[in-house]
Amino acid sequence: MNNKDSVGIVEPSSVSFKDPLRLECGKELKGFELVYETYGKLNNENSNAVLICHALSGNHHAAGYHKDSEKRAGWWDSLIGPNKAIDTNKYFVVSPNNLGGCHGTTGPKSINPDTNKFFGPNFPVLTVRDWTNSQAMLADHLNIKAWHAVIGGSLGGMQALDWSMAYPERIKKAGVIAAAPKLSAQNIAFNEVARQAITSDPDYQEGNYLLENTSPKSGLRLARMVGHITYLSDESMKSKFGRELKEEKLGFGFDAEFQVESYLRHQGDVFSDTFDANTYLLMTKVLDYFDPADEFNGDLINAFEPILAQVLVLSFSSDWRFSPSRSKEITDALIGAKKKVSHIEIESSLGHDSFLFPEERYVEVLKAFLGSPS
Amino acid sequence: MKTAEVIENWVSSGSRILDLGCGDGSILEALKLNKSVDGYGIEIDKENIQACLEKGLEVIEQNIDEGLTNFQDKSFDTVLVSQTIQVLKNPKQALEEITRIGHQSIIVIPNFGHWRSRLTVFLGGKMPVTETLPDKWYETQNIHLCTVADFENLCTELDITVEEKKILNAEGKVSSISSGWSNLLSSAVIYRLSR
C-alpha cells in the first residue's frame, strides 16, 4: 500500500432511512439502509462535495483500503485521492453503494420487514431515478444542498446525467463518462445472456437460493465472463493474451488452454464468490430501463430541458460497449437543448474499462473540469 | 482597433456563439466576460482543448472537416471562424455550413493577395512568410490560402452577403484602406457575413 497518493485506511458508514421511498415501479420501500464511504473533508460552506456513482458491479468502496492487509484498493483508487483527478485535498468525496446492491445497502440479500424473509427475487425492480432519489436523501443527511459535481462511468455516467435532470439545482457539474443515452439492442442482448446464465442455473432456485441454501455460482460466473468481454477491447485482449497457451502444446481437449480462457474463468470465479445473483439481475435491468427520452416521445433534447449543470461528456476511442458515438448522442442533444457541455474523446486501447485507468489526458481533463469556474 | 475589438463590436450582448477552431479559448473567454455570451468552442488540438477547460469554457472536441451536421440551422447568433477557414479541407462546404448554422458569421482570413506576398512569389519565387502567414510552406497548416478577391467571389457564388468588412494591416490593426485596395494592401480581413 502506497500512503503518499492514497486516502489510506477507510471505513464505510451507514445511514438508516425510516421514511418510505416511493419507487418508479409503483412499489414502496419502508425505509432502507444506505452504505457509503467518504474521503476528504467537507468545507465550511458545504460546497465541495463530489458524489461518485458506481457502475453495474461496483460498490461504495471506491478508494483507499479497508484494512492494512487488504491487497486491492477501492475500484476508482487510481482517480480518487490526494492530488489525483478527483483530488481529496480539495473535495469531499461521497461514494454510496446503490440501492439493490449486495454490499450492505438494502437489496435482495436484505430481510423484507413485511415477511421477515430475504427479499430475494421479490426485491422491487429499480430505476436510475430511484437511485438518484435515494442519493438525494443521503445528500440531505450529509447537509449537502448541492453537489459540486456528480461523476460516474458507464451506468454511473447515466446516474450523473440523471442527477442533472432530476435535481438541476442540486448539482453544479456532471461528469458523464463512457455512458450512453440508453442501451442499444446489442447492449440489452448481452444483458439478457447474462440474466439467462443466472436464471438457468439449477441452483438459482427461482431466486430463492438463500432460503434454499444453494448458490447459483456457475450462472453468475458465466454472466460475469460474458460481461467482462464487453468491458475489454479486441486490441487490449490481443496485447494482454494474444493466442498464448498455458502449456507449451495444444491439449486437444476442452480445458482452459488459452491464457484468455483462464483469465475469464478466474474473473468469473472471483466475482461469483463476492456478488449476489439477484443484485446482478437487478442492476442489468436498471441499465436496460434507462431511457430519459422515453417520456418525451424519444426526444432527448426535451428530456435535457431542466439541466442547469455544466456537463462533461467523456468517451474512450476503443470502447465498443458504449462507443464514442453513443456519447456524442448525449452531447449533441445537450447542444440542441442549449446546455453547458464539453465533449472529450480520450485515445485508449483498453475498451470500456478505460474509465477505470488513470490515462494522463483523462486525469488532466477531469482535474480541469472539476477545478474550473462554472 | 484590433481583431478582438472588431469581433466584440459585432457580437451582441447575451447572444449565443459557436467558435469554430477556438484555439485556447481567449476570444470566447473575452466575449463571455465582456458581452456575457453563451456558447461553445470547437477544437481538435488537445492542448488548446485543455486550456479551454481550465478557463471553464464549453469546448467540443470535433474535427470540422468531418462535418458540422450536429448543429441545427440558425441555432447560433454568431458563428465565429478566426484564422481557421484556410486550414480546412473543404472551405466551400464549411462556409455553407457556417452560414447555415449562424444568423451571422464572423470570419477572419489571412490575405494571400497582399502586395508583400505577391512580391515574394513573383520576384523571390518563394512562398511568403509574413506576420499573418508565419510558417514555411512545408510546415504550414494553411492548405487553402486565398486572396480577398477569391474569398469574396466564393461568397457571391454561395449567395452569401458581406454585411461588413474590416481590413487589417501588417500590424494586425484595422486600417482605413479603401475597400478597392484591400486585395493588395490588407494582410488579413475580418468579414461579417449572412445568408
Coordinates of C-alpha atoms in Angstrom, one line a residue, chain A:
Chain A
M1 CA 0.0 0.0 0.0
N2 CA 1.3 3.4 -1.0
N3 CA 0.3 6.0 1.5
K4 CA 1.6 9.1 -0.4
D5 CA -1.2 9.2 -3.0
S6 CA -3.8 7.1 -1.2
V7 CA -6.7 8.2 1.0
G8 CA -5.3 5.4 3.3
I9 CA -7.5 3.3 5.5
V10 CA -11.2 3.9 5.1
E11 CA -14.2 2.7 7.0
P12 CA -17.7 2.5 5.4
S13 CA -20.5 4.5 7.1
S14 CA -24.2 3.6 7.0
V15 CA -27.4 5.6 7.3
S16 CA -30.8 4.2 8.0
F17 CA -33.8 6.0 6.5
K18 CA -37.1 5.4 8.2
D19 CA -39.2 7.2 5.7
P20 CA -40.7 5.2 2.9
L21 CA -39.2 5.6 -0.5
R22 CA -41.7 5.6 -3.4
L23 CA -40.2 3.7 -6.3
E24 CA -40.8 4.3 -10.0
C25 CA -42.3 0.8 -10.4
G26 CA -45.1 1.9 -8.1
K27 CA -44.0 -0.1 -5.1
E28 CA -42.6 1.4 -1.9
L29 CA -39.6 0.6 0.3
K30 CA -40.5 1.0 4.0
G31 CA -37.2 2.7 4.9
F32 CA -33.8 1.5 3.8
E33 CA -30.2 1.3 4.7
L34 CA -27.5 3.1 2.6
V35 CA -23.8 2.2 3.0
Y36 CA -21.3 4.8 1.8
E37 CA -17.7 5.9 2.1
T38 CA -16.3 9.4 2.3
Y39 CA -12.9 10.8 1.5
G40 CA -11.5 14.2 2.2
K41 CA -13.2 17.0 4.2
L42 CA -16.4 18.9 3.7
N43 CA -15.6 22.6 3.7
N44 CA -17.4 25.2 5.9
E45 CA -19.7 26.2 3.0
N46 CA -20.6 22.5 2.3
S47 CA -19.8 23.3 -1.3
N48 CA -17.0 20.9 -2.2
A49 CA -18.9 17.6 -2.2
V50 CA -18.5 15.2 -5.1
L51 CA -20.8 12.3 -5.5
I52 CA -19.3 9.1 -7.1
C53 CA -21.7 6.9 -8.9
H54 CA -20.6 3.3 -9.4
A55 CA -21.2 1.1 -12.4
L56 CA -23.0 -2.3 -12.7
S57 CA -20.9 -4.4 -10.3
G58 CA -19.3 -1.6 -8.3
N59 CA -19.9 -0.6 -4.7
H60 CA -19.2 2.1 -2.1
H61 CA -15.5 1.1 -1.8
A62 CA -14.1 3.5 -4.4
A63 CA -10.8 4.5 -2.8
G64 CA -8.3 3.6 -0.2
Y65 CA -8.1 0.3 1.8
H66 CA -10.4 -1.3 4.2
K67 CA -7.6 -2.6 6.4
D68 CA -3.8 -2.7 6.1
S69 CA -3.8 -6.3 4.9
E70 CA -6.2 -5.5 2.0
K71 CA -4.2 -6.0 -1.2
R72 CA -6.5 -4.2 -3.6
A73 CA -7.6 -0.6 -3.2
G74 CA -11.1 0.7 -4.0
W75 CA -12.3 0.4 -7.6
W76 CA -11.6 4.0 -8.5
D77 CA -8.5 4.5 -6.4
S78 CA -6.5 5.4 -9.5
L79 CA -8.6 8.6 -9.8
I80 CA -9.7 9.4 -6.3
G81 CA -7.0 10.5 -3.7
P82 CA -4.7 13.4 -2.7
N83 CA -3.6 15.3 -5.9
K84 CA -5.4 12.7 -8.1
A85 CA -8.0 13.5 -10.8
I86 CA -10.7 13.7 -8.1
D87 CA -8.5 15.4 -5.5
T88 CA -9.4 14.6 -1.9
N89 CA -7.3 17.6 -0.7
K90 CA -9.9 19.8 -2.4
Y91 CA -13.1 17.8 -2.5
F92 CA -15.3 15.9 0.0
V93 CA -15.9 12.7 -2.0
V94 CA -19.0 10.6 -1.2
S95 CA -19.4 7.1 -2.6
P96 CA -22.5 5.2 -1.8
N97 CA -23.5 1.6 -2.6
N98 CA -26.6 1.7 -4.8
L99 CA -30.0 0.6 -3.5
G100 CA -30.5 -3.1 -4.5
G101 CA -26.8 -3.7 -4.0
C102 CA -25.2 -6.5 -2.1
H103 CA -22.5 -4.8 0.0
G104 CA -24.6 -3.6 2.9
T105 CA -27.1 -1.3 1.2
T106 CA -30.7 -2.6 1.3
G107 CA -31.1 -5.1 -1.5
P108 CA -32.2 -8.6 -2.4
K109 CA -30.0 -10.0 0.3
S110 CA -31.7 -7.9 3.0
I111 CA -34.7 -9.0 5.1
N112 CA -38.1 -7.9 3.9
P113 CA -39.8 -6.4 7.0
D114 CA -43.2 -7.5 5.7
T115 CA -42.3 -11.2 5.5
N116 CA -39.2 -11.4 7.8
K117 CA -37.6 -13.4 4.9
F118 CA -34.9 -12.4 2.4
F119 CA -36.3 -10.1 -0.3
G120 CA -34.5 -12.4 -2.8
P121 CA -36.2 -12.2 -6.2
N122 CA -39.1 -10.1 -4.8
F123 CA -37.0 -7.1 -4.3
P124 CA -38.6 -4.4 -6.4
V125 CA -37.1 -3.7 -9.8
L126 CA -35.4 -0.3 -9.6
T127 CA -34.5 2.5 -12.0
V128 CA -31.7 5.0 -12.1
R129 CA -34.1 7.7 -10.9
D130 CA -34.9 5.6 -7.8
W131 CA -31.1 5.7 -7.1
T132 CA -31.0 9.4 -7.7
N133 CA -33.8 9.9 -5.2
S134 CA -32.2 7.8 -2.6
Q135 CA -28.9 9.6 -3.1
A136 CA -30.7 12.9 -2.6
M137 CA -31.8 11.6 0.8
L138 CA -28.1 10.9 1.5
A139 CA -27.2 14.4 0.5
D140 CA -29.8 15.8 2.9
H141 CA -28.4 13.5 5.6
L142 CA -24.9 14.9 5.0
N143 CA -26.2 18.5 4.8
I144 CA -25.2 18.9 1.2
K145 CA -27.6 21.3 -0.5
A146 CA -25.8 21.0 -3.9
W147 CA -23.0 18.7 -5.2
H148 CA -20.0 20.4 -6.6
A149 CA -20.0 17.5 -9.0
V150 CA -21.7 14.1 -9.6
I151 CA -19.4 11.8 -11.5
G152 CA -19.6 8.3 -12.8
G153 CA -18.5 5.9 -15.5
S154 CA -20.8 3.6 -17.6
L155 CA -24.0 3.1 -15.6
G156 CA -22.5 5.6 -13.2
G157 CA -22.3 8.1 -16.0
M158 CA -26.0 7.6 -16.7
Q159 CA -26.6 8.2 -13.0
A160 CA -24.7 11.5 -13.1
L161 CA -26.8 12.5 -16.1
D162 CA -30.0 11.6 -14.3
W163 CA -28.9 13.7 -11.4
S164 CA -28.6 16.8 -13.6
M165 CA -32.2 16.2 -14.9
A166 CA -33.8 15.2 -11.6
Y167 CA -32.3 17.8 -9.3
P168 CA -31.0 20.6 -11.5
E169 CA -30.5 23.0 -8.6
R170 CA -28.5 20.5 -6.6
I171 CA -25.7 19.8 -9.0
K172 CA -23.1 22.2 -10.3
K173 CA -21.1 19.8 -12.6
A174 CA -21.9 16.4 -14.1
G175 CA -19.1 14.1 -15.3
V176 CA -20.7 11.7 -17.7
I177 CA -18.0 9.1 -18.6
A178 CA -18.2 6.2 -21.0
A179 CA -22.0 6.3 -21.0
A180 CA -24.9 6.2 -23.4
P181 CA -28.3 7.9 -23.5
K182 CA -29.9 4.5 -23.5
L183 CA -28.9 0.9 -24.2
S184 CA -28.9 -0.4 -27.7
A185 CA -30.5 -3.7 -28.7
Q186 CA -27.0 -5.2 -28.7
N187 CA -26.4 -3.9 -25.1
I188 CA -29.7 -5.4 -23.9
A189 CA -28.9 -8.6 -25.7
F190 CA -25.6 -9.0 -23.7
N191 CA -27.5 -8.3 -20.5
E192 CA -30.1 -10.9 -21.4
V193 CA -27.5 -13.6 -22.0
A194 CA -26.1 -12.8 -18.5
R195 CA -29.5 -13.0 -17.0
Q196 CA -30.3 -16.3 -18.7
A197 CA -27.0 -17.7 -17.5
I198 CA -28.0 -16.9 -13.9
T199 CA -31.7 -17.9 -14.0
S200 CA -31.0 -21.2 -15.9
D201 CA -28.5 -22.3 -13.2
P202 CA -30.4 -25.1 -11.2
D203 CA -29.0 -23.6 -8.0
Y204 CA -30.8 -20.3 -8.8
Q205 CA -34.0 -21.9 -7.3
E206 CA -36.1 -19.2 -8.9
G207 CA -34.2 -16.6 -6.9
N208 CA -34.7 -18.2 -3.5
Y209 CA -31.2 -19.6 -3.3
L210 CA -30.5 -18.0 0.1
L211 CA -33.6 -19.7 1.5
E212 CA -32.7 -23.0 -0.2
N213 CA -29.1 -22.7 0.9
T214 CA -27.8 -23.1 -2.6
S215 CA -25.7 -20.7 -4.7
P216 CA -26.1 -20.1 -8.4
K217 CA -22.3 -19.6 -8.7
S218 CA -21.8 -21.1 -12.1
G219 CA -24.6 -19.0 -13.6
L220 CA -23.2 -15.8 -12.0
R221 CA -19.7 -16.8 -13.2
L222 CA -20.9 -17.2 -16.8
A223 CA -22.8 -13.9 -16.6
R224 CA -19.6 -12.1 -15.5
M225 CA -17.5 -13.8 -18.2
V226 CA -19.8 -12.5 -20.9
G227 CA -19.9 -9.1 -19.3
H228 CA -16.2 -8.9 -19.0
I229 CA -15.6 -9.5 -22.7
T230 CA -17.7 -6.4 -23.4
Y231 CA -15.5 -4.3 -21.0
L232 CA -12.3 -5.1 -22.9
S233 CA -11.3 -4.2 -26.5
D234 CA -10.2 -6.7 -29.1
E235 CA -6.9 -4.8 -29.1
S236 CA -6.4 -5.0 -25.3
M237 CA -7.2 -8.7 -25.3
K238 CA -4.8 -9.2 -28.2
S239 CA -2.0 -7.4 -26.4
K240 CA -2.7 -9.0 -23.0
F241 CA -3.3 -12.6 -24.1
G242 CA -2.9 -13.0 -27.8
R243 CA -3.3 -16.7 -28.5
E244 CA -0.8 -17.6 -25.8
L245 CA -1.2 -21.0 -24.3
K246 CA -0.9 -22.0 -20.7
E247 CA 1.1 -25.2 -21.7
E248 CA 3.5 -25.5 -24.5
K249 CA 1.4 -27.6 -26.8
L250 CA -2.3 -27.9 -27.7
G251 CA -4.0 -30.5 -25.5
F252 CA -6.8 -31.4 -27.9
G253 CA -9.4 -31.1 -25.1
F254 CA -11.8 -28.7 -23.6
D255 CA -9.9 -27.4 -20.6
A256 CA -8.8 -23.8 -20.4
E257 CA -5.8 -23.9 -22.7
F258 CA -5.5 -20.3 -23.9
Q259 CA -4.5 -17.7 -21.4
V260 CA -7.6 -15.7 -22.2
E261 CA -9.8 -18.6 -21.1
S262 CA -8.2 -19.0 -17.7
Y263 CA -8.3 -15.2 -17.3
L264 CA -12.0 -15.1 -17.9
R265 CA -12.6 -18.2 -15.7
H266 CA -10.6 -16.5 -12.9
Q267 CA -12.6 -13.3 -13.3
G268 CA -15.8 -15.3 -13.1
D269 CA -14.7 -17.2 -10.0
V270 CA -13.7 -14.1 -8.1
F271 CA -16.9 -12.3 -9.0
S272 CA -19.2 -15.2 -8.2
D273 CA -17.6 -15.5 -4.7
T274 CA -18.5 -11.9 -3.8
F275 CA -21.5 -10.8 -5.7
D276 CA -25.2 -11.6 -5.3
A277 CA -27.0 -13.1 -8.3
N278 CA -30.3 -11.3 -7.7
T279 CA -28.4 -8.0 -7.4
Y280 CA -26.8 -8.7 -10.8
L281 CA -30.2 -9.4 -12.4
L282 CA -31.5 -6.2 -10.9
M283 CA -28.6 -4.0 -12.0
T284 CA -28.8 -5.2 -15.6
K285 CA -32.5 -4.3 -15.6
V286 CA -31.8 -0.8 -14.3
L287 CA -29.4 -0.4 -17.2
D288 CA -31.9 -1.8 -19.7
Y289 CA -34.7 0.6 -18.5
F290 CA -32.6 3.8 -18.5
D291 CA -34.0 6.0 -21.3
P292 CA -34.6 9.6 -20.2
A293 CA -36.0 10.4 -23.7
D294 CA -38.8 7.8 -23.4
E295 CA -41.3 10.1 -21.7
F296 CA -40.6 12.8 -24.2
N297 CA -41.5 10.7 -27.3
G298 CA -37.9 9.8 -27.8
D299 CA -36.8 13.4 -27.8
L300 CA -33.6 13.6 -25.8
I301 CA -33.4 17.4 -26.3
N302 CA -36.7 17.8 -24.4
A303 CA -35.5 15.4 -21.7
F304 CA -32.5 17.6 -21.1
E305 CA -34.5 20.8 -20.8
P306 CA -34.3 21.1 -17.0
I307 CA -30.5 20.7 -16.8
L308 CA -28.5 23.6 -15.2
A309 CA -25.2 21.8 -14.5
Q310 CA -22.1 22.2 -16.6
V311 CA -21.7 18.7 -18.2
L312 CA -18.6 17.0 -19.3
V313 CA -19.2 14.1 -21.7
L314 CA -16.1 11.9 -22.0
S315 CA -15.7 8.8 -24.1
F316 CA -12.9 6.4 -25.0
S317 CA -11.8 5.5 -28.5
S318 CA -11.7 1.7 -28.1
D319 CA -15.0 1.4 -26.1
W320 CA -17.4 -0.6 -28.1
R321 CA -19.9 -1.3 -25.3
F322 CA -20.8 2.4 -25.1
S323 CA -18.8 3.7 -28.1
P324 CA -17.8 7.4 -28.6
S325 CA -20.8 7.8 -31.0
R326 CA -23.1 7.0 -28.1
S327 CA -21.5 9.7 -26.0
K328 CA -21.9 12.1 -29.0
E329 CA -25.6 11.5 -28.9
I330 CA -25.7 12.9 -25.4
T331 CA -23.5 15.8 -26.3
D332 CA -25.5 16.7 -29.4
A333 CA -28.8 16.6 -27.5
L334 CA -27.3 18.9 -24.8
I335 CA -26.1 21.3 -27.5
G336 CA -29.6 21.1 -29.0
A337 CA -31.1 22.0 -25.6
K338 CA -28.6 24.9 -25.3
K339 CA -26.9 23.4 -22.2
K340 CA -23.4 23.8 -21.0
V341 CA -21.4 20.9 -22.3
S342 CA -17.9 19.9 -23.1
H343 CA -17.1 16.8 -25.1
I344 CA -13.8 14.9 -25.0
E345 CA -12.7 11.7 -26.6
I346 CA -9.7 10.0 -25.0
E347 CA -7.4 7.8 -27.0
S348 CA -7.2 4.5 -25.2
S349 CA -6.9 0.9 -26.2
L350 CA -8.5 -0.5 -23.0
G351 CA -12.1 -0.6 -24.2
H352 CA -15.0 0.2 -21.9
D353 CA -12.8 -0.4 -18.8
S354 CA -10.7 2.6 -19.8
F355 CA -12.6 4.8 -17.4
L356 CA -11.0 2.9 -14.5
F357 CA -7.4 3.7 -15.5
P358 CA -5.5 6.9 -15.0
E359 CA -4.6 7.7 -18.6
E360 CA -2.7 11.1 -18.5
R361 CA -5.0 13.2 -20.6
Y362 CA -8.1 11.7 -18.9
V363 CA -6.8 12.7 -15.5
E364 CA -5.9 16.2 -16.7
V365 CA -9.3 16.7 -18.3
L366 CA -11.1 15.6 -15.2
K367 CA -9.0 17.9 -13.0
A368 CA -9.5 20.9 -15.2
F369 CA -13.3 20.3 -15.4
L370 CA -13.7 19.9 -11.6
G371 CA -11.4 22.8 -10.8
S372 CA -12.6 25.4 -13.4
P373 CA -15.1 28.2 -12.7
S374 CA -18.6 27.0 -13.6

